[in-house]
PDB file of C-alpha atoms in Angstrom:
ATOM      1  CA  MET A  44     -51.332 -70.163 -17.656  1.00 46.00           C
ATOM      2  CA  HIS A  45     -50.250 -71.708 -14.354  1.00 57.00           C
ATOM      3  CA  SER A  46     -47.483 -69.162 -13.949  1.00 59.00           C
ATOM      4  CA  HIS A  47     -50.016 -66.321 -14.266  1.00 59.00           C
ATOM      5  CA  VAL A  48     -52.261 -67.892 -11.624  1.00 57.00           C
ATOM      6  CA  LEU A  49     -49.377 -68.242  -9.181  1.00 60.00           C
ATOM      7  CA  ALA A  50     -48.179 -64.730  -9.986  1.00 59.00           C
ATOM      8  CA  ALA A  51     -51.610 -63.346  -9.094  1.00 60.00           C
ATOM      9  CA  ILE A  52     -51.610 -65.203  -5.750  1.00 63.00           C
ATOM     10  CA  ARG A  53     -48.042 -64.246  -4.955  1.00 63.00           C
ATOM     11  CA  SER A  54     -48.464 -60.605  -5.863  1.00 59.00           C
ATOM     12  CA  GLN A  55     -50.403 -59.825  -2.677  1.00 69.00           C
ATOM     13  CA  PRO A  56     -49.699 -60.085   1.047  1.00 76.00           C
ATOM     14  CA  TRP A  57     -51.514 -62.695   3.122  1.00 75.00           C
ATOM     15  CA  ALA A  58     -52.465 -62.952   6.765  1.00 81.00           C
ATOM     16  CA  ILE A  59     -52.805 -66.725   6.811  1.00 83.00           C
ATOM     17  CA  MET A  60     -51.147 -69.830   8.210  1.00 76.00           C
ATOM     18  CA  PRO A  61     -48.393 -70.826   5.733  1.00 71.00           C
ATOM     19  CA  GLY A  62     -49.550 -74.388   5.074  1.00 72.00           C
ATOM     20  CA  HIS A  63     -52.957 -73.110   4.023  1.00 71.00           C
ATOM     21  CA  LEU A  64     -51.418 -70.762   1.485  1.00 72.00           C
ATOM     22  CA  GLU A  65     -49.830 -73.793  -0.183  1.00 73.00           C
ATOM     23  CA  ALA A  66     -53.289 -75.375  -0.386  1.00 74.00           C
ATOM     24  CA  ILE A  67     -54.744 -72.217  -1.933  1.00 70.00           C
ATOM     25  CA  GLU A  68     -52.104 -72.273  -4.647  1.00 71.00           C
ATOM     26  CA  ALA A  69     -52.774 -75.969  -5.359  1.00 73.00           C
ATOM     27  CA  ILE A  70     -56.556 -75.484  -5.532  1.00 69.00           C
ATOM     28  CA  ALA A  71     -56.136 -72.467  -7.807  1.00 67.00           C
ATOM     29  CA  LEU A  72     -54.116 -74.719 -10.110  1.00 70.00           C
ATOM     30  CA  ARG A  73     -56.787 -77.444  -9.825  1.00 69.00           C
ATOM     31  CA  VAL A  74     -54.285 -79.857  -8.266  1.00 72.00           C
ATOM     32  CA  PHE A  75     -56.780 -81.335  -5.834  1.00 70.00           C
ATOM     33  CA  ASP A  76     -54.569 -84.298  -4.887  1.00 72.00           C
ATOM     34  CA  ASP A  77     -51.789 -82.044  -3.613  1.00 73.00           C
ATOM     35  CA  PRO A  78     -50.684 -83.082  -0.075  1.00 74.00           C
ATOM     36  CA  ALA A  79     -51.606 -79.637   1.297  1.00 68.00           C
ATOM     37  CA  VAL A  80     -55.146 -79.947  -0.085  1.00 67.00           C
ATOM     38  CA  LEU A  81     -55.546 -83.515   1.196  1.00 66.00           C
ATOM     39  CA  ALA A  82     -54.381 -82.409   4.641  1.00 69.00           C
ATOM     40  CA  LEU A  83     -57.157 -79.810   4.723  1.00 68.00           C
ATOM     41  CA  LYS A  84     -59.763 -82.376   3.766  1.00 67.00           C
ATOM     42  CA  ARG A  85     -58.697 -84.447   6.773  1.00 62.00           C
ATOM     43  CA  ASP A  86     -58.723 -81.631   9.343  1.00 63.00           C
ATOM     44  CA  GLY A  87     -62.473 -81.753  10.010  1.00 62.00           C
ATOM     45  CA  HIS A  88     -63.293 -78.207   8.864  1.00 65.00           C
ATOM     46  CA  GLU A  89     -65.962 -79.429   6.427  1.00 69.00           C
ATOM     47  CA  GLU A  90     -67.785 -81.131   9.297  1.00 71.00           C
ATOM     48  CA  ARG A  91     -67.547 -77.947  11.383  1.00 70.00           C
ATOM     49  CA  ILE A  92     -68.953 -75.881   8.505  1.00 72.00           C
ATOM     50  CA  SER A  93     -71.826 -78.345   8.168  1.00 73.00           C
ATOM     51  CA  ALA A  94     -72.492 -78.144  11.899  1.00 76.00           C
ATOM     52  CA  VAL A  95     -72.880 -74.361  11.729  1.00 75.00           C
ATOM     53  CA  THR A  96     -75.505 -74.604   8.979  1.00 76.00           C
ATOM     54  CA  GLN A  97     -77.537 -76.916  11.203  1.00 79.00           C
ATOM     55  CA  MET A  98     -77.573 -74.546  14.163  1.00 82.00           C
ATOM     56  CA  GLY A  99     -80.689 -72.674  13.062  1.00 84.00           C
ATOM     57  CA  ALA A 100     -82.952 -71.598  10.238  1.00 89.00           C
ATOM     58  CA  LYS A 101     -81.718 -69.501   7.325  1.00 92.00           C
ATOM     59  CA  ALA A 102     -81.641 -65.855   8.392  1.00 93.00           C
ATOM     60  CA  PRO A 103     -83.796 -63.526   6.277  1.00 93.00           C
ATOM     61  CA  ALA A 104     -82.094 -61.656   3.412  1.00 94.00           C
ATOM     62  CA  THR A 105     -78.745 -63.423   3.957  1.00 94.00           C
ATOM     63  CA  ARG A 106     -76.724 -65.849   1.861  1.00 91.00           C
ATOM     64  CA  THR A 107     -74.800 -67.729   4.562  1.00 90.00           C
ATOM     65  CA  SER A 108     -76.201 -66.785   7.982  1.00 94.00           C
ATOM     66  CA  MET A 109     -78.513 -68.646  10.334  1.00 94.00           C
ATOM     67  CA  LEU A 110     -80.995 -67.487  12.985  1.00 96.00           C
ATOM     68  CA  ARG A 111     -81.762 -69.236  16.263  1.00 95.00           C
ATOM     69  CA  ASP A 112     -83.496 -67.875  19.365  1.00 94.00           C
ATOM     70  CA  GLY A 113     -82.764 -64.277  18.415  1.00 94.00           C
ATOM     71  CA  VAL A 114     -79.088 -64.953  17.662  1.00 96.00           C
ATOM     72  CA  GLY A 115     -77.890 -64.309  14.120  1.00 96.00           C
ATOM     73  CA  ILE A 116     -75.055 -66.723  13.342  1.00 96.00           C
ATOM     74  CA  LEU A 117     -72.628 -65.452  10.696  1.00 96.00           C
ATOM     75  CA  PRO A 118     -70.015 -68.051   9.654  1.00 94.00           C
ATOM     76  CA  VAL A 119     -66.423 -67.014   8.949  1.00 94.00           C
ATOM     77  CA  MET A 120     -65.174 -70.368   7.724  1.00 91.00           C
ATOM     78  CA  GLY A 121     -62.227 -71.433   5.593  1.00 87.00           C
ATOM     79  CA  PRO A 122     -59.761 -69.025   3.964  1.00 88.00           C
ATOM     80  CA  VAL A 123     -60.844 -65.391   3.833  1.00 90.00           C
ATOM     81  CA  PHE A 124     -61.032 -63.556   0.495  1.00 89.00           C
ATOM     82  CA  PRO A 125     -62.320 -60.089  -0.389  1.00 86.00           C
ATOM     83  CA  ARG A 126     -64.696 -61.502  -3.015  1.00 81.00           C
ATOM     84  CA  ALA A 127     -66.159 -64.841  -4.112  1.00 71.00           C
ATOM     85  CA  ASN A 128     -63.866 -67.009  -6.259  1.00 64.00           C
ATOM     86  CA  VAL A 129     -63.035 -70.633  -7.017  1.00 61.00           C
ATOM     87  CA  MET A 130     -61.864 -71.113  -3.423  1.00 59.00           C
ATOM     88  CA  THR A 131     -65.166 -69.973  -1.934  1.00 57.00           C
ATOM     89  CA  GLN A 132     -66.943 -72.369  -4.286  1.00 59.00           C
ATOM     90  CA  TYR A 133     -64.610 -75.327  -3.680  1.00 56.00           C
ATOM     91  CA  SER A 134     -63.958 -75.272   0.030  1.00 56.00           C
ATOM     92  CA  GLY A 135     -66.560 -73.084   1.688  1.00 65.00           C
ATOM     93  CA  ALA A 136     -64.144 -70.186   2.048  1.00 82.00           C
ATOM     94  CA  THR A 137     -65.424 -66.816   3.245  1.00 88.00           C
ATOM     95  CA  SER A 138     -66.084 -63.935   0.884  1.00 90.00           C
ATOM     96  CA  LEU A 139     -65.899 -60.679   2.849  1.00 94.00           C
ATOM     97  CA  ASP A 140     -68.286 -58.873   0.527  1.00 93.00           C
ATOM     98  CA  VAL A 141     -70.892 -61.586   1.173  1.00 93.00           C
ATOM     99  CA  ALA A 142     -70.143 -61.566   4.916  1.00 95.00           C
ATOM    100  CA  ALA A 143     -70.493 -57.777   5.030  1.00 96.00           C
ATOM    101  CA  ALA A 144     -73.853 -57.936   3.256  1.00 96.00           C
ATOM    102  CA  ASP A 145     -75.025 -60.634   5.677  1.00 96.00           C
ATOM    103  CA  LEU A 146     -73.870 -58.608   8.678  1.00 97.00           C
ATOM    104  CA  ARG A 147     -75.845 -55.593   7.490  1.00 96.00           C
ATOM    105  CA  ALA A 148     -78.891 -57.790   6.900  1.00 96.00           C
ATOM    106  CA  LEU A 149     -78.656 -59.234  10.418  1.00 96.00           C
ATOM    107  CA  GLU A 150     -78.414 -55.707  11.819  1.00 95.00           C
ATOM    108  CA  ALA A 151     -81.559 -54.746   9.929  1.00 95.00           C
ATOM    109  CA  THR A 152     -83.599 -57.822  10.958  1.00 95.00           C
ATOM    110  CA  PRO A 153     -85.821 -57.093  13.978  1.00 94.00           C
ATOM    111  CA  ASP A 154     -85.830 -60.755  15.067  1.00 94.00           C
ATOM    112  CA  VAL A 155     -82.033 -60.657  15.500  1.00 95.00           C
ATOM    113  CA  ARG A 156     -81.187 -59.411  18.991  1.00 94.00           C
ATOM    114  CA  SER A 157     -77.491 -60.288  18.936  1.00 95.00           C
ATOM    115  CA  ILE A 158     -74.954 -61.583  16.417  1.00 96.00           C
ATOM    116  CA  LEU A 159     -72.400 -64.368  16.751  1.00 97.00           C
ATOM    117  CA  LEU A 160     -69.518 -64.848  14.322  1.00 97.00           C
ATOM    118  CA  ALA A 161     -68.818 -68.587  14.130  1.00 96.00           C
ATOM    119  CA  VAL A 162     -65.152 -68.776  13.149  1.00 96.00           C
ATOM    120  CA  ASP A 163     -63.055 -71.629  11.786  1.00 93.00           C
ATOM    121  CA  SER A 164     -60.523 -69.988   9.488  1.00 92.00           C
ATOM    122  CA  PRO A 165     -56.742 -70.005   8.971  1.00 90.00           C
ATOM    123  CA  GLY A 166     -56.893 -66.396   7.731  1.00 90.00           C
ATOM    124  CA  GLY A 167     -56.563 -65.213   4.173  1.00 86.00           C
ATOM    125  CA  ALA A 168     -55.835 -62.308   1.877  1.00 85.00           C
ATOM    126  CA  VAL A 169     -55.186 -58.977   3.608  1.00 87.00           C
ATOM    127  CA  ALA A 170     -57.401 -56.968   1.238  1.00 87.00           C
ATOM    128  CA  GLN A 171     -60.558 -55.624   2.977  1.00 91.00           C
ATOM    129  CA  VAL A 172     -59.860 -57.428   6.263  1.00 94.00           C
ATOM    130  CA  ASN A 173     -59.314 -54.223   8.212  1.00 94.00           C
ATOM    131  CA  GLU A 174     -62.449 -52.706   6.685  1.00 95.00           C
ATOM    132  CA  PHE A 175     -64.532 -55.723   7.685  1.00 96.00           C
ATOM    133  CA  ALA A 176     -63.051 -55.674  11.195  1.00 95.00           C
ATOM    134  CA  ARG A 177     -64.122 -52.036  11.508  1.00 95.00           C
ATOM    135  CA  LEU A 178     -67.620 -53.019  10.351  1.00 95.00           C
ATOM    136  CA  VAL A 179     -67.734 -55.624  13.118  1.00 96.00           C
ATOM    137  CA  ALA A 180     -66.526 -53.121  15.705  1.00 95.00           C
ATOM    138  CA  ALA A 181     -69.181 -50.585  14.670  1.00 94.00           C
ATOM    139  CA  CYS A 182     -72.080 -53.078  14.616  1.00 95.00           C
ATOM    140  CA  SER A 183     -75.207 -51.539  16.123  1.00 93.00           C
ATOM    141  CA  LYS A 184     -76.228 -54.805  17.794  1.00 94.00           C
ATOM    142  CA  PRO A 185     -74.341 -56.831  20.417  1.00 94.00           C
ATOM    143  CA  ILE A 186     -71.810 -58.942  18.525  1.00 95.00           C
ATOM    144  CA  ALA A 187     -69.473 -61.667  19.764  1.00 96.00           C
ATOM    145  CA  VAL A 188     -67.277 -64.447  18.347  1.00 97.00           C
ATOM    146  CA  HIS A 189     -67.049 -68.170  18.944  1.00 96.00           C
ATOM    147  CA  VAL A 190     -64.069 -70.163  17.648  1.00 96.00           C
ATOM    148  CA  THR A 191     -64.962 -73.716  16.636  1.00 92.00           C
ATOM    149  CA  GLY A 192     -61.588 -74.630  15.118  1.00 91.00           C
ATOM    150  CA  LEU A 193     -59.042 -72.127  13.843  1.00 92.00           C
ATOM    151  CA  CYS A 194     -59.162 -68.373  14.318  1.00 94.00           C
ATOM    152  CA  CYS A 195     -55.817 -67.356  12.914  1.00 92.00           C
ATOM    153  CA  SER A 196     -54.182 -64.411  11.217  1.00 92.00           C
ATOM    154  CA  ALA A 197     -56.790 -62.447   9.203  1.00 93.00           C
ATOM    155  CA  ALA A 198     -59.604 -64.300  10.992  1.00 95.00           C
ATOM    156  CA  TYR A 199     -58.215 -63.246  14.383  1.00 96.00           C
ATOM    157  CA  TRP A 200     -57.837 -59.695  13.046  1.00 95.00           C
ATOM    158  CA  ILE A 201     -61.599 -59.738  12.445  1.00 96.00           C
ATOM    159  CA  ALA A 202     -62.533 -61.578  15.653  1.00 96.00           C
ATOM    160  CA  SER A 203     -60.564 -59.251  17.901  1.00 96.00           C
ATOM    161  CA  ALA A 204     -62.796 -56.364  16.796  1.00 96.00           C
ATOM    162  CA  ALA A 205     -65.979 -57.841  18.289  1.00 96.00           C
ATOM    163  CA  PRO A 206     -67.037 -55.780  21.352  1.00 94.00           C
ATOM    164  CA  GLY A 207     -68.790 -58.809  22.878  1.00 94.00           C
ATOM    165  CA  GLY A 208     -65.539 -60.754  23.136  1.00 95.00           C
ATOM    166  CA  ILE A 209     -64.324 -64.149  21.979  1.00 96.00           C
ATOM    167  CA  SER A 210     -65.233 -67.604  23.269  1.00 96.00           C
ATOM    168  CA  ILE A 211     -63.445 -70.718  22.096  1.00 96.00           C
ATOM    169  CA  ASP A 212     -63.851 -74.488  22.013  1.00 95.00           C
ATOM    170  CA  PRO A 213     -61.413 -76.180  24.426  1.00 95.00           C
ATOM    171  CA  THR A 214     -59.418 -77.392  21.409  1.00 93.00           C
ATOM    172  CA  GLY A 215     -59.823 -74.202  19.362  1.00 94.00           C
ATOM    173  CA  ILE A 216     -56.706 -72.433  18.110  1.00 94.00           C
ATOM    174  CA  VAL A 217     -56.067 -68.677  17.843  1.00 96.00           C
ATOM    175  CA  GLY A 218     -53.095 -66.558  16.806  1.00 93.00           C
ATOM    176  CA  SER A 219     -50.677 -66.669  13.881  1.00 88.00           C
ATOM    177  CA  ILE A 220     -50.601 -62.866  14.006  1.00 91.00           C
ATOM    178  CA  GLY A 221     -48.429 -61.665  11.156  1.00 87.00           C
ATOM    179  CA  VAL A 222     -48.259 -61.059   7.417  1.00 86.00           C
ATOM    180  CA  LEU A 223     -46.470 -63.074   4.752  1.00 77.00           C
ATOM    181  CA  ILE A 224     -46.012 -63.158   1.023  1.00 74.00           C
ATOM    182  CA  SER A 225     -45.318 -66.196  -1.123  1.00 66.00           C
ATOM    183  CA  THR A 226     -42.979 -65.328  -3.948  1.00 56.00           C
ATOM    184  CA  SER A 227     -40.148 -66.618  -6.082  1.00 51.00           C
ATOM    185  CA  TYR A 228     -37.341 -65.452  -8.317  1.00 47.00           C
ATOM    186  CA  GLN A 229     -35.790 -67.120 -11.323  1.00 49.00           C
ATOM    187  CA  GLU A 230     -32.338 -68.600 -10.887  1.00 51.00           C
ATOM    188  CA  SER A 231     -31.970 -69.976 -14.407  1.00 52.00           C
ATOM    189  CA  ALA A 232     -33.596 -69.786 -17.835  1.00 54.00           C
ATOM    190  CA  ASP A 233     -37.023 -71.381 -18.142  1.00 55.00           C
ATOM    191  CA  GLN A 234     -37.809 -74.614 -19.981  1.00 52.00           C
ATOM    192  CA  ASN A 235     -38.136 -72.802 -23.291  1.00 52.00           C
ATOM    193  CA  GLY A 236     -34.698 -71.303 -22.982  1.00 56.00           C
ATOM    194  CA  ARG A 237     -36.203 -67.892 -22.271  1.00 53.00           C
ATOM    195  CA  ARG A 238     -35.736 -65.821 -19.154  1.00 55.00           C
ATOM    196  CA  ASP A 239     -38.372 -63.405 -17.871  1.00 53.00           C
ATOM    197  CA  LEU A 240     -37.021 -59.896 -17.662  1.00 54.00           C
ATOM    198  CA  ASP A 241     -38.683 -56.946 -15.905  1.00 57.00           C
ATOM    199  CA  ILE A 242     -37.374 -53.438 -16.524  1.00 59.00           C
ATOM    200  CA  ALA A 243     -38.649 -50.622 -14.301  1.00 61.00           C
ATOM    201  CA  SER A 244     -38.659 -46.931 -15.175  1.00 62.00           C
ATOM    202  CA  SER A 245     -35.685 -44.800 -14.168  1.00 63.00           C
ATOM    203  CA  ASN A 246     -37.304 -43.278 -11.088  1.00 65.00           C
ATOM    204  CA  ALA A 247     -38.860 -46.517  -9.793  1.00 66.00           C
ATOM    205  CA  PRO A 248     -35.902 -48.760  -8.919  1.00 68.00           C
ATOM    206  CA  ASN A 249     -37.892 -50.461  -6.155  1.00 69.00           C
ATOM    207  CA  LYS A 250     -40.755 -51.513  -8.429  1.00 62.00           C
ATOM    208  CA  ARG A 251     -39.103 -54.893  -9.114  1.00 66.00           C
ATOM    209  CA  PRO A 252     -36.821 -55.709  -6.160  1.00 70.00           C
ATOM    210  CA  ASP A 253     -34.216 -58.429  -6.655  1.00 69.00           C
ATOM    211  CA  LEU A 254     -35.502 -61.123  -4.295  1.00 68.00           C
ATOM    212  CA  SER A 255     -32.273 -63.075  -4.547  1.00 69.00           C
ATOM    213  CA  THR A 256     -30.568 -60.350  -2.488  1.00 76.00           C
ATOM    214  CA  ALA A 257     -30.894 -59.369   1.159  1.00 79.00           C
ATOM    215  CA  GLU A 258     -31.715 -55.831   0.045  1.00 79.00           C
ATOM    216  CA  GLY A 259     -34.597 -56.993  -2.144  1.00 76.00           C
ATOM    217  CA  GLN A 260     -36.010 -59.168   0.628  1.00 78.00           C
ATOM    218  CA  ALA A 261     -35.689 -56.273   3.087  1.00 82.00           C
ATOM    219  CA  GLN A 262     -37.783 -54.106   0.796  1.00 81.00           C
ATOM    220  CA  ILE A 263     -40.599 -56.682   0.749  1.00 79.00           C
ATOM    221  CA  ARG A 264     -40.302 -57.174   4.514  1.00 83.00           C
ATOM    222  CA  GLN A 265     -40.642 -53.427   5.054  1.00 87.00           C
ATOM    223  CA  MET A 266     -43.967 -53.510   3.210  1.00 83.00           C
ATOM    224  CA  LEU A 267     -45.148 -56.515   5.236  1.00 85.00           C
ATOM    225  CA  ASP A 268     -44.096 -54.830   8.490  1.00 88.00           C
ATOM    226  CA  GLY A 269     -46.231 -51.834   7.572  1.00 90.00           C
ATOM    227  CA  ILE A 270     -49.300 -54.047   7.158  1.00 89.00           C
ATOM    228  CA  GLU A 271     -48.427 -55.925  10.342  1.00 90.00           C
ATOM    229  CA  ALA A 272     -48.367 -52.621  12.252  1.00 92.00           C
ATOM    230  CA  VAL A 273     -51.966 -51.958  11.164  1.00 92.00           C
ATOM    231  CA  PHE A 274     -52.820 -55.545  12.177  1.00 92.00           C
ATOM    232  CA  HIS A 275     -51.273 -55.097  15.642  1.00 94.00           C
ATOM    233  CA  ALA A 276     -52.988 -51.745  16.174  1.00 94.00           C
ATOM    234  CA  SER A 277     -56.382 -53.200  15.244  1.00 93.00           C
ATOM    235  CA  VAL A 278     -55.974 -56.196  17.570  1.00 94.00           C
ATOM    236  CA  ALA A 279     -54.745 -53.986  20.411  1.00 94.00           C
ATOM    237  CA  ARG A 280     -57.708 -51.633  19.998  1.00 93.00           C
ATOM    238  CA  GLY A 281     -60.197 -54.480  19.810  1.00 93.00           C
ATOM    239  CA  ARG A 282     -58.811 -56.441  22.741  1.00 93.00           C
ATOM    240  CA  GLY A 283     -58.174 -53.347  24.863  1.00 92.00           C
ATOM    241  CA  VAL A 284     -54.435 -53.964  25.326  1.00 93.00           C
ATOM    242  CA  THR A 285     -51.254 -52.230  24.270  1.00 93.00           C
ATOM    243  CA  GLU A 286     -49.588 -52.942  20.951  1.00 94.00           C
ATOM    244  CA  ALA A 287     -46.568 -54.131  22.927  1.00 94.00           C
ATOM    245  CA  THR A 288     -48.792 -56.769  24.530  1.00 94.00           C
ATOM    246  CA  VAL A 289     -49.910 -57.952  21.100  1.00 94.00           C
ATOM    247  CA  ARG A 290     -46.311 -58.108  19.882  1.00 92.00           C
ATOM    248  CA  ASN A 291     -44.930 -59.861  22.942  1.00 92.00           C
ATOM    249  CA  ASP A 292     -47.745 -61.945  24.455  1.00 93.00           C
ATOM    250  CA  PHE A 293     -50.048 -62.919  21.593  1.00 93.00           C
ATOM    251  CA  GLY A 294     -47.879 -65.693  20.184  1.00 88.00           C
ATOM    252  CA  GLN A 295     -45.415 -63.709  18.015  1.00 88.00           C
ATOM    253  CA  GLY A 296     -46.780 -65.409  14.923  1.00 87.00           C
ATOM    254  CA  GLY A 297     -47.439 -68.699  16.713  1.00 90.00           C
ATOM    255  CA  THR A 298     -50.755 -70.035  18.010  1.00 92.00           C
ATOM    256  CA  LYS A 299     -52.380 -70.796  21.357  1.00 93.00           C
ATOM    257  CA  THR A 300     -55.108 -73.268  22.245  1.00 94.00           C
ATOM    258  CA  GLY A 301     -58.089 -73.018  24.579  1.00 91.00           C
ATOM    259  CA  LYS A 302     -57.103 -72.149  28.141  1.00 93.00           C
ATOM    260  CA  ASP A 303     -53.621 -70.947  27.104  1.00 95.00           C
ATOM    261  CA  ALA A 304     -55.237 -68.446  24.742  1.00 95.00           C
ATOM    262  CA  LYS A 305     -57.474 -67.252  27.576  1.00 95.00           C
ATOM    263  CA  ALA A 306     -54.519 -66.939  29.943  1.00 94.00           C
ATOM    264  CA  ALA A 307     -52.742 -64.740  27.389  1.00 93.00           C
ATOM    265  CA  GLY A 308     -55.811 -62.516  27.013  1.00 94.00           C
ATOM    266  CA  MET A 309     -56.400 -63.503  23.392  1.00 94.00           C
ATOM    267  CA  VAL A 310     -59.897 -64.862  24.148  1.00 96.00           C
ATOM    268  CA  ASP A 311     -62.356 -64.325  26.993  1.00 95.00           C
ATOM    269  CA  ARG A 312     -63.995 -67.672  27.620  1.00 94.00           C
ATOM    270  CA  VAL A 313     -63.398 -71.372  27.017  1.00 96.00           C
ATOM    271  CA  GLU A 314     -66.840 -72.683  26.046  1.00 94.00           C
ATOM    272  CA  ALA A 315     -67.091 -76.291  27.209  1.00 92.00           C
ATOM    273  CA  ASP A 316     -70.308 -76.821  25.225  1.00 93.00           C
ATOM    274  CA  GLY A 317     -68.846 -75.396  22.027  1.00 93.00           C
ATOM    275  CA  LEU A 318     -70.827 -73.397  19.485  1.00 93.00           C
ATOM    276  CA  ASP A 319     -74.158 -74.660  20.793  1.00 93.00           C
ATOM    277  CA  GLY A 320     -73.242 -73.430  24.263  1.00 94.00           C
ATOM    278  CA  ALA A 321     -72.220 -70.033  22.921  1.00 94.00           C
ATOM    279  CA  ILE A 322     -75.531 -69.641  21.071  1.00 94.00           C
ATOM    280  CA  ARG A 323     -77.547 -70.648  24.135  1.00 94.00           C
ATOM    281  CA  ARG A 324     -75.622 -68.197  26.305  1.00 93.00           C
ATOM    282  CA  LEU A 325     -76.179 -65.309  23.914  1.00 92.00           C
ATOM    283  CA  ALA A 326     -79.841 -66.204  23.420  1.00 92.00           C
ATOM    284  CA  LYS A 327     -80.330 -66.050  27.170  1.00 87.00           C
ATOM    285  CA  SER A 328     -78.462 -62.893  28.071  1.00 75.00           C
ATOM    286  CA  GLY A 329     -76.744 -61.354  25.038  1.00 55.00           C
ATOM    287  CA  PRO A 330     -72.965 -60.881  24.767  1.00 54.00           C
ATOM    288  CA  ALA A 331     -71.295 -59.808  27.982  1.00 49.00           C
ATOM    289  CA  THR A 332     -69.371 -56.545  27.740  1.00 49.00           C
ATOM    290  CA  PRO A 333     -67.506 -56.218  31.087  1.00 45.00           C
ATOM    291  CA  ARG A 334     -64.344 -57.619  29.467  1.00 49.00           C
ATOM    292  CA  ARG A 335     -64.153 -54.720  27.044  1.00 51.00           C
ATOM    293  CA  THR A 336     -64.642 -52.177  29.854  1.00 47.00           C
ATOM    294  CA  ALA A 337     -62.078 -53.860  32.106  1.00 50.00           C
ATOM    295  CA  ALA A 338     -59.594 -54.155  29.253  1.00 52.00           C
ATOM    296  CA  ALA A 339     -60.033 -50.480  28.399  1.00 52.00           C
ATOM    297  CA  ASN A 340     -59.288 -49.564  32.007  1.00 49.00           C
ATOM    298  CA  GLN A 341     -56.165 -51.752  31.979  1.00 53.00           C
ATOM    299  CA  LEU A 342     -55.025 -50.158  28.733  1.00 53.00           C
ATOM    300  CA  ALA A 343     -55.477 -46.647  30.125  1.00 55.00           C
ATOM    301  CA  LEU A 344     -53.434 -47.625  33.190  1.00 50.00           C
ATOM    302  CA  ALA A 345     -50.671 -49.156  31.053  1.00 54.00           C
ATOM    303  CA  ASN A 346     -50.487 -46.058  28.872  1.00 56.00           C
ATOM    304  CA  ALA A 347     -50.384 -43.802  31.924  1.00 53.00           C
ATOM    305  CA  ARG A 348     -47.507 -45.799  33.429  1.00 51.00           C
ATOM    306  CA  SER A 349     -45.546 -45.748  30.173  1.00 55.00           C
ATOM    307  CA  ALA A 350     -45.847 -41.953  30.091  1.00 56.00           C
ATOM    308  CA  LEU A 351     -44.153 -41.588  33.477  1.00 53.00           C
TER     309      LEU A 351
END
C-alpha cells in the first residue's frame, strides 16, 4: 500500500521546495512524527494561516476567502495541489479548484473592489498551476499579492501573474524557481524476494527509463526542463522581464528575502506592516499598476536591444 502511495506522488513533477516534498510523502503515509513534518509544524505557518482568517469577515459565496474594507483576501497557504486531498485537510494546503472558485466569487461580488492573494506556500504539484496563474492574470478586478512567509516555486509562478504586483514581509522569502521529481529505482530484490519488472511496448522504449543510468536521468531532466521553460515564460510575462532575467537573476532555484528580492525585481514592495499594511493600502487606493507598465517598457527595450 505504501509503495503505491509513494509511486503516485513520485509519478508527477513538482514545483516545490525539496524539504517540503519529503513532508508531503510522510503525511501521505500518515507518518506524522517524521522529522520533515515536525519541522513544518515549527516553522510558524499555522499561525500565519490563522492570522489571515482573522483579517476580515468571511467573503460571500467563498470557502476560504475573507472580505475587509472592499478587499477580498484569498489565501494561498501551504503546499499547492490541483484538488482537495488529505494534505489540504491536514495542513491547510491550497486546493487550486477551491481557490479558482473563490477567485471567481470575489470577482462577482459587488462589495469586493480589489483582491489580495495572501501567500505563504513552498509550492506544490505542477498540475493546473499555469492555468490558475492565467486566471489571476486575467482577473477583471485589480489583484495583487502579499507574501507573509514563503512564496516559492509553484506559489511564485502564481504570484508573478498578478498585475497589481507583489509586496512582501521584511522576512518573507520568494524564489525556488524550478521543477523537480522525486523518484527511485530498485537496486536489489525486495523483501519478499521479488523484483518489480516493467516491460514497455516495442515502440515505446522511453516509457520506463532506467533511472540508474545517466541516459535515463537525462530523459527525465528533459521533461522537467520543458515544464521549467513554461514556468520561466510565465514569470517573465507576469513580471515584465526577459526570460534570461528570470534564469539568471531570479535565484536560479535558490531564494531571496525581503529587500534582496525587491532589488532583484522579484517583488515590488517590502511591506513593513505586513499583511495588515497591504490590506490597508489596497483598501485606500487599490493595487498600484505603474510597476507593470514600467516593466513592460523595460522588456520592450531589452528585446529591441537583443534584436540589434
